[in-house]
Amino acid sequence: MSLSVALTDDLASCHAIRRAVFIDEQRVPEAIELDDQDTAALHLLAVQDGVPVGTARLLLKAPVGKIGRVAVLAPHRGTGLGQALMRAALEVLAQQPGITTARLGAQTHAVGFYQRLGFHAVGDEYSEAGIPHRDMECPIFSE
């Protein structure tokens, strides 16, 4: 089994994964999920044995790199793929000039997952697309 996580221009694969996870599975309205920020973002694609299985989107606005749209197809959850995707996202952010903080909006059920990766919760819980979230941050240490 070979896994690669890398920056990609393959938005069609990223959108297909996000559609499966957010729109089909979690019932997030398409108008919320597919926004106008994709063109300005960096995109990561996780590929397992030649098949796209996970994605994340990075929005850069120094000093913050916002990690969003983190999605792993259901059969690949619990395999370490999400952790590999997040570590790759943090590595890419560390290479961006002026980025000192990673921020994300975590679905509350995933807060523990992000805490294990070095994130801490900030602010109060809020609802996004009817799903409870907490903002989380992690310092970025440039390489």
PDB file of N, CA and C in Angstrom, residues 36-111:
ATOM      1  N   ASP A  36     -16.119  30.357  -3.273  1.00  0.00           N
ATOM      2  CA  ASP A  36     -15.239  31.031  -4.237  1.00  0.00           C
ATOM      3  C   ASP A  36     -13.792  31.116  -3.761  1.00  0.00           C
ATOM      4  N   GLN A  37     -13.455  30.439  -2.668  1.00  0.00           N
ATOM      5  CA  GLN A  37     -12.095  30.544  -2.140  1.00  0.00           C
ATOM      6  C   GLN A  37     -11.142  29.480  -2.697  1.00  0.00           C
ATOM      7  N   ASP A  38     -11.674  28.498  -3.413  1.00  0.00           N
ATOM      8  CA  ASP A  38     -10.815  27.434  -3.932  1.00  0.00           C
ATOM      9  C   ASP A  38      -9.742  27.947  -4.881  1.00  0.00           C
ATOM     10  N   THR A  39     -10.055  28.957  -5.670  1.00  0.00           N
ATOM     11  CA  THR A  39      -9.082  29.431  -6.660  1.00  0.00           C
ATOM     12  C   THR A  39      -7.880  30.095  -6.010  1.00  0.00           C
ATOM     13  N   ALA A  40      -8.059  30.667  -4.819  1.00  0.00           N
ATOM     14  CA  ALA A  40      -6.956  31.344  -4.131  1.00  0.00           C
ATOM     15  C   ALA A  40      -6.213  30.415  -3.173  1.00  0.00           C
ATOM     16  N   ALA A  41      -6.675  29.182  -3.037  1.00  0.00           N
ATOM     17  CA  ALA A  41      -6.142  28.274  -2.026  1.00  0.00           C
ATOM     18  C   ALA A  41      -5.088  27.331  -2.592  1.00  0.00           C
ATOM     19  N   LEU A  42      -4.302  26.766  -1.666  1.00  0.00           N
ATOM     20  CA  LEU A  42      -3.447  25.622  -1.971  1.00  0.00           C
ATOM     21  C   LEU A  42      -4.247  24.378  -1.589  1.00  0.00           C
ATOM     22  N   HIS A  43      -4.117  23.319  -2.380  1.00  0.00           N
ATOM     23  CA  HIS A  43      -4.882  22.102  -2.125  1.00  0.00           C
ATOM     24  C   HIS A  43      -3.940  20.915  -1.961  1.00  0.00           C
ATOM     25  N   LEU A  44      -4.216  20.102  -0.956  1.00  0.00           N
ATOM     26  CA  LEU A  44      -3.490  18.853  -0.743  1.00  0.00           C
ATOM     27  C   LEU A  44      -4.390  17.692  -1.146  1.00  0.00           C
ATOM     28  N   LEU A  45      -3.774  16.679  -1.746  1.00  0.00           N
ATOM     29  CA  LEU A  45      -4.519  15.486  -2.135  1.00  0.00           C
ATOM     30  C   LEU A  45      -3.769  14.269  -1.609  1.00  0.00           C
ATOM     31  N   ALA A  46      -4.493  13.419  -0.881  1.00  0.00           N
ATOM     32  CA  ALA A  46      -3.938  12.153  -0.412  1.00  0.00           C
ATOM     33  C   ALA A  46      -4.363  11.077  -1.406  1.00  0.00           C
ATOM     34  N   VAL A  47      -3.372  10.335  -1.892  1.00  0.00           N
ATOM     35  CA  VAL A  47      -3.621   9.289  -2.882  1.00  0.00           C
ATOM     36  C   VAL A  47      -3.111   7.962  -2.328  1.00  0.00           C
ATOM     37  N   GLN A  48      -4.007   6.987  -2.224  1.00  0.00           N
ATOM     38  CA  GLN A  48      -3.672   5.652  -1.719  1.00  0.00           C
ATOM     39  C   GLN A  48      -3.749   4.670  -2.883  1.00  0.00           C
ATOM     40  N   ASP A  49      -2.613   4.068  -3.210  1.00  0.00           N
ATOM     41  CA  ASP A  49      -2.556   3.092  -4.304  1.00  0.00           C
ATOM     42  C   ASP A  49      -3.180   3.644  -5.587  1.00  0.00           C
ATOM     43  N   GLY A  50      -2.888   4.902  -5.885  1.00  0.00           N
ATOM     44  CA  GLY A  50      -3.354   5.517  -7.119  1.00  0.00           C
ATOM     45  C   GLY A  50      -4.755   6.103  -7.074  1.00  0.00           C
ATOM     46  N   VAL A  51      -5.437   5.982  -5.939  1.00  0.00           N
ATOM     47  CA  VAL A  51      -6.818   6.456  -5.819  1.00  0.00           C
ATOM     48  C   VAL A  51      -6.878   7.639  -4.851  1.00  0.00           C
ATOM     49  N   PRO A  52      -7.450   8.785  -5.276  1.00  0.00           N
ATOM     50  CA  PRO A  52      -7.610   9.928  -4.363  1.00  0.00           C
ATOM     51  C   PRO A  52      -8.569   9.578  -3.224  1.00  0.00           C
ATOM     52  N   VAL A  53      -8.110   9.765  -1.961  1.00  0.00           N
ATOM     53  CA  VAL A  53      -8.918   9.356  -0.812  1.00  0.00           C
ATOM     54  C   VAL A  53      -9.049  10.435   0.269  1.00  0.00           C
ATOM     55  N   GLY A  54      -8.304  11.533   0.151  1.00  0.00           N
ATOM     56  CA  GLY A  54      -8.380  12.585   1.157  1.00  0.00           C
ATOM     57  C   GLY A  54      -7.903  13.902   0.597  1.00  0.00           C
ATOM     58  N   THR A  55      -8.354  14.995   1.227  1.00  0.00           N
ATOM     59  CA  THR A  55      -7.968  16.314   0.755  1.00  0.00           C
ATOM     60  C   THR A  55      -8.012  17.327   1.890  1.00  0.00           C
ATOM     61  N   ALA A  56      -7.339  18.437   1.694  1.00  0.00           N
ATOM     62  CA  ALA A  56      -7.399  19.575   2.608  1.00  0.00           C
ATOM     63  C   ALA A  56      -7.096  20.831   1.794  1.00  0.00           C
ATOM     64  N   ARG A  57      -7.607  21.951   2.271  1.00  0.00           N
ATOM     65  CA  ARG A  57      -7.420  23.229   1.590  1.00  0.00           C
ATOM     66  C   ARG A  57      -6.698  24.187   2.534  1.00  0.00           C
ATOM     67  N   LEU A  58      -5.734  24.935   1.995  1.00  0.00           N
ATOM     68  CA  LEU A  58      -4.972  25.896   2.786  1.00  0.00           C
ATOM     69  C   LEU A  58      -5.206  27.298   2.232  1.00  0.00           C
ATOM     70  N   LEU A  59      -5.649  28.195   3.088  1.00  0.00           N
ATOM     71  CA  LEU A  59      -5.824  29.601   2.737  1.00  0.00           C
ATOM     72  C   LEU A  59      -4.780  30.402   3.502  1.00  0.00           C
ATOM     73  N   LEU A  60      -4.019  31.214   2.791  1.00  0.00           N
ATOM     74  CA  LEU A  60      -2.914  31.953   3.402  1.00  0.00           C
ATOM     75  C   LEU A  60      -3.263  33.430   3.538  1.00  0.00           C
ATOM     76  N   LYS A  61      -3.192  33.922   4.763  1.00  0.00           N
ATOM     77  CA  LYS A  61      -3.355  35.346   5.040  1.00  0.00           C
ATOM     78  C   LYS A  61      -2.477  35.641   6.248  1.00  0.00           C
ATOM     79  N   ALA A  62      -1.197  35.944   5.956  1.00  0.00           N
ATOM     80  CA  ALA A  62      -0.202  36.107   7.008  1.00  0.00           C
ATOM     81  C   ALA A  62      -0.749  36.982   8.129  1.00  0.00           C
ATOM     82  N   PRO A  63      -0.487  36.553   9.368  1.00  0.00           N
ATOM     83  CA  PRO A  63       0.398  35.468   9.805  1.00  0.00           C
ATOM     84  C   PRO A  63      -0.301  34.110   9.941  1.00  0.00           C
ATOM     85  N   VAL A  64      -1.543  33.987   9.428  1.00  0.00           N
ATOM     86  CA  VAL A  64      -2.326  32.770   9.632  1.00  0.00           C
ATOM     87  C   VAL A  64      -2.453  31.955   8.351  1.00  0.00           C
ATOM     88  N   GLY A  65      -2.252  30.654   8.495  1.00  0.00           N
ATOM     89  CA  GLY A  65      -2.590  29.703   7.439  1.00  0.00           C
ATOM     90  C   GLY A  65      -3.798  28.925   7.915  1.00  0.00           C
ATOM     91  N   LYS A  66      -4.906  29.048   7.186  1.00  0.00           N
ATOM     92  CA  LYS A  66      -6.142  28.381   7.600  1.00  0.00           C
ATOM     93  C   LYS A  66      -6.265  27.052   6.882  1.00  0.00           C
ATOM     94  N   ILE A  67      -6.351  25.989   7.662  1.00  0.00           N
ATOM     95  CA  ILE A  67      -6.538  24.644   7.126  1.00  0.00           C
ATOM     96  C   ILE A  67      -8.031  24.360   7.145  1.00  0.00           C
ATOM     97  N   GLY A  68      -8.568  24.018   6.002  1.00  0.00           N
ATOM     98  CA  GLY A  68     -10.000  23.763   5.938  1.00  0.00           C
ATOM     99  C   GLY A  68     -10.328  22.660   4.956  1.00  0.00           C
ATOM    100  N   ARG A  69     -11.611  22.324   4.915  1.00  0.00           N
ATOM    101  CA  ARG A  69     -12.119  21.308   3.987  1.00  0.00           C
ATOM    102  C   ARG A  69     -11.305  20.016   4.092  1.00  0.00           C
ATOM    103  N   VAL A  70     -10.936  19.660   5.333  1.00  0.00           N
ATOM    104  CA  VAL A  70     -10.200  18.417   5.565  1.00  0.00           C
ATOM    105  C   VAL A  70     -11.205  17.272   5.458  1.00  0.00           C
ATOM    106  N   ALA A  71     -10.985  16.395   4.493  1.00  0.00           N
ATOM    107  CA  ALA A  71     -11.945  15.318   4.242  1.00  0.00           C
ATOM    108  C   ALA A  71     -11.207  14.035   3.880  1.00  0.00           C
ATOM    109  N   VAL A  72     -11.625  12.942   4.500  1.00  0.00           N
ATOM    110  CA  VAL A  72     -11.092  11.610   4.204  1.00  0.00           C
ATOM    111  C   VAL A  72     -12.296  10.717   3.906  1.00  0.00           C
ATOM    112  N   LEU A  73     -12.244   9.994   2.793  1.00  0.00           N
ATOM    113  CA  LEU A  73     -13.342   9.098   2.446  1.00  0.00           C
ATOM    114  C   LEU A  73     -13.542   8.054   3.546  1.00  0.00           C
ATOM    115  N   ALA A  74     -14.787   7.714   3.818  1.00  0.00           N
ATOM    116  CA  ALA A  74     -15.156   6.866   4.960  1.00  0.00           C
ATOM    117  C   ALA A  74     -14.333   5.580   5.081  1.00  0.00           C
ATOM    118  N   PRO A  75     -14.099   4.822   3.999  1.00  0.00           N
ATOM    119  CA  PRO A  75     -13.361   3.565   4.174  1.00  0.00           C
ATOM    120  C   PRO A  75     -11.910   3.753   4.632  1.00  0.00           C
ATOM    121  N   HIS A  76     -11.393   4.990   4.564  1.00  0.00           N
ATOM    122  CA  HIS A  76      -9.991   5.248   4.889  1.00  0.00           C
ATOM    123  C   HIS A  76      -9.809   5.942   6.232  1.00  0.00           C
ATOM    124  N   ARG A  77     -10.913   6.176   6.940  1.00  0.00           N
ATOM    125  CA  ARG A  77     -10.810   6.805   8.264  1.00  0.00           C
ATOM    126  C   ARG A  77     -10.283   5.797   9.271  1.00  0.00           C
ATOM    127  N   GLY A  78      -9.528   6.314  10.240  1.00  0.00           N
ATOM    128  CA  GLY A  78      -8.977   5.444  11.266  1.00  0.00           C
ATOM    129  C   GLY A  78      -7.725   4.697  10.822  1.00  0.00           C
ATOM    130  N   THR A  79      -7.177   5.068   9.680  1.00  0.00           N
ATOM    131  CA  THR A  79      -6.001   4.381   9.141  1.00  0.00           C
ATOM    132  C   THR A  79      -4.725   5.194   9.310  1.00  0.00           C
ATOM    133  N   GLY A  80      -4.842   6.411   9.869  1.00  0.00           N
ATOM    134  CA  GLY A  80      -3.687   7.294   9.971  1.00  0.00           C
ATOM    135  C   GLY A  80      -3.602   8.266   8.807  1.00  0.00           C
ATOM    136  N   LEU A  81      -4.494   8.112   7.835  1.00  0.00           N
ATOM    137  CA  LEU A  81      -4.473   8.973   6.651  1.00  0.00           C
ATOM    138  C   LEU A  81      -4.767  10.436   7.018  1.00  0.00           C
ATOM    139  N   GLY A  82      -5.737  10.651   7.899  1.00  0.00           N
ATOM    140  CA  GLY A  82      -6.059  12.015   8.318  1.00  0.00           C
ATOM    141  C   GLY A  82      -4.876  12.688   9.001  1.00  0.00           C
ATOM    142  N   GLN A  83      -4.182  11.922   9.822  1.00  0.00           N
ATOM    143  CA  GLN A  83      -2.994  12.447  10.499  1.00  0.00           C
ATOM    144  C   GLN A  83      -1.912  12.792   9.475  1.00  0.00           C
ATOM    145  N   ALA A  84      -1.696  11.929   8.485  1.00  0.00           N
ATOM    146  CA  ALA A  84      -0.703  12.194   7.441  1.00  0.00           C
ATOM    147  C   ALA A  84      -1.086  13.445   6.649  1.00  0.00           C
ATOM    148  N   LEU A  85      -2.361  13.609   6.380  1.00  0.00           N
ATOM    149  CA  LEU A  85      -2.853  14.782   5.650  1.00  0.00           C
ATOM    150  C   LEU A  85      -2.581  16.062   6.447  1.00  0.00           C
ATOM    151  N   MET A  86      -2.868  16.018   7.748  1.00  0.00           N
ATOM    152  CA  MET A  86      -2.650  17.198   8.591  1.00  0.00           C
ATOM    153  C   MET A  86      -1.165  17.509   8.759  1.00  0.00           C
ATOM    154  N   ARG A  87      -0.338  16.499   8.915  1.00  0.00           N
ATOM    155  CA  ARG A  87       1.103  16.742   9.039  1.00  0.00           C
ATOM    156  C   ARG A  87       1.646  17.382   7.758  1.00  0.00           C
ATOM    157  N   ALA A  88       1.166  16.918   6.614  1.00  0.00           N
ATOM    158  CA  ALA A  88       1.577  17.510   5.335  1.00  0.00           C
ATOM    159  C   ALA A  88       1.114  18.958   5.255  1.00  0.00           C
ATOM    160  N   ALA A  89      -0.101  19.243   5.717  1.00  0.00           N
ATOM    161  CA  ALA A  89      -0.611  20.619   5.702  1.00  0.00           C
ATOM    162  C   ALA A  89       0.268  21.526   6.558  1.00  0.00           C
ATOM    163  N   LEU A  90       0.647  21.048   7.739  1.00  0.00           N
ATOM    164  CA  LEU A  90       1.498  21.847   8.619  1.00  0.00           C
ATOM    165  C   LEU A  90       2.883  22.053   8.002  1.00  0.00           C
ATOM    166  N   GLU A  91       3.404  21.035   7.324  1.00  0.00           N
ATOM    167  CA  GLU A  91       4.703  21.178   6.650  1.00  0.00           C
ATOM    168  C   GLU A  91       4.638  22.220   5.535  1.00  0.00           C
ATOM    169  N   VAL A  92       3.563  22.194   4.751  1.00  0.00           N
ATOM    170  CA  VAL A  92       3.409  23.187   3.674  1.00  0.00           C
ATOM    171  C   VAL A  92       3.298  24.591   4.274  1.00  0.00           C
ATOM    172  N   LEU A  93       2.529  24.737   5.351  1.00  0.00           N
ATOM    173  CA  LEU A  93       2.389  26.059   5.977  1.00  0.00           C
ATOM    174  C   LEU A  93       3.732  26.554   6.509  1.00  0.00           C
ATOM    175  N   ALA A  94       4.558  25.656   7.033  1.00  0.00           N
ATOM    176  CA  ALA A  94       5.865  26.046   7.572  1.00  0.00           C
ATOM    177  C   ALA A  94       6.783  26.582   6.478  1.00  0.00           C
ATOM    178  N   GLN A  95       6.513  26.242   5.237  1.00  0.00           N
ATOM    179  CA  GLN A  95       7.335  26.703   4.115  1.00  0.00           C
ATOM    180  C   GLN A  95       6.836  28.014   3.521  1.00  0.00           C
ATOM    181  N   GLN A  96       5.703  28.522   4.005  1.00  0.00           N
ATOM    182  CA  GLN A  96       5.133  29.752   3.453  1.00  0.00           C
ATOM    183  C   GLN A  96       5.651  30.956   4.228  1.00  0.00           C
ATOM    184  N   PRO A  97       6.180  31.959   3.521  1.00  0.00           N
ATOM    185  CA  PRO A  97       6.700  33.141   4.212  1.00  0.00           C
ATOM    186  C   PRO A  97       5.617  33.854   5.030  1.00  0.00           C
ATOM    187  N   GLY A  98       5.981  34.215   6.270  1.00  0.00           N
ATOM    188  CA  GLY A  98       5.098  35.021   7.111  1.00  0.00           C
ATOM    189  C   GLY A  98       4.020  34.256   7.850  1.00  0.00           C
ATOM    190  N   ILE A  99       3.908  32.946   7.628  1.00  0.00           N
ATOM    191  CA  ILE A  99       2.875  32.165   8.323  1.00  0.00           C
ATOM    192  C   ILE A  99       3.452  31.663   9.651  1.00  0.00           C
ATOM    193  N   THR A 100       2.829  32.072  10.760  1.00  0.00           N
ATOM    194  CA  THR A 100       3.304  31.683  12.082  1.00  0.00           C
ATOM    195  C   THR A 100       2.268  30.896  12.879  1.00  0.00           C
ATOM    196  N   THR A 101       1.025  30.849  12.382  1.00  0.00           N
ATOM    197  CA  THR A 101      -0.050  30.166  13.090  1.00  0.00           C
ATOM    198  C   THR A 101      -0.909  29.395  12.100  1.00  0.00           C
ATOM    199  N   ALA A 102      -1.225  28.156  12.459  1.00  0.00           N
ATOM    200  CA  ALA A 102      -2.215  27.383  11.709  1.00  0.00           C
ATOM    201  C   ALA A 102      -3.532  27.493  12.459  1.00  0.00           C
ATOM    202  N   ARG A 103      -4.615  27.691  11.717  1.00  0.00           N
ATOM    203  CA  ARG A 103      -5.946  27.803  12.328  1.00  0.00           C
ATOM    204  C   ARG A 103      -6.891  26.903  11.552  1.00  0.00           C
ATOM    205  N   LEU A 104      -7.863  26.347  12.255  1.00  0.00           N
ATOM    206  CA  LEU A 104      -8.901  25.562  11.586  1.00  0.00           C
ATOM    207  C   LEU A 104     -10.173  25.605  12.405  1.00  0.00           C
ATOM    208  N   GLY A 105     -11.270  25.304  11.749  1.00  0.00           N
ATOM    209  CA  GLY A 105     -12.559  25.158  12.408  1.00  0.00           C
ATOM    210  C   GLY A 105     -12.856  23.672  12.500  1.00  0.00           C
ATOM    211  N   ALA A 106     -12.728  23.094  13.687  1.00  0.00           N
ATOM    212  CA  ALA A 106     -12.894  21.654  13.861  1.00  0.00           C
ATOM    213  C   ALA A 106     -14.330  21.321  14.226  1.00  0.00           C
ATOM    214  N   GLN A 107     -14.875  20.304  13.575  1.00  0.00           N
ATOM    215  CA  GLN A 107     -16.133  19.763  14.058  1.00  0.00           C
ATOM    216  C   GLN A 107     -15.845  19.244  15.471  1.00  0.00           C
ATOM    217  N   THR A 108     -16.755  19.505  16.398  1.00  0.00           N
ATOM    218  CA  THR A 108     -16.441  19.237  17.802  1.00  0.00           C
ATOM    219  C   THR A 108     -16.078  17.774  18.061  1.00  0.00           C
ATOM    220  N   HIS A 109     -16.627  16.835  17.299  1.00  0.00           N
ATOM    221  CA  HIS A 109     -16.271  15.427  17.510  1.00  0.00           C
ATOM    222  C   HIS A 109     -14.807  15.155  17.161  1.00  0.00           C
ATOM    223  N   ALA A 110     -14.169  16.069  16.407  1.00  0.00           N
ATOM    224  CA  ALA A 110     -12.784  15.876  15.972  1.00  0.00           C
ATOM    225  C   ALA A 110     -11.777  16.698  16.779  1.00  0.00           C
ATOM    226  N   VAL A 111     -12.230  17.403  17.802  1.00  0.00           N
ATOM    227  CA  VAL A 111     -11.326  18.258  18.586  1.00  0.00           C
ATOM    228  C   VAL A 111     -10.151  17.446  19.149  1.00  0.00           C
TER     229      VAL A 111
END
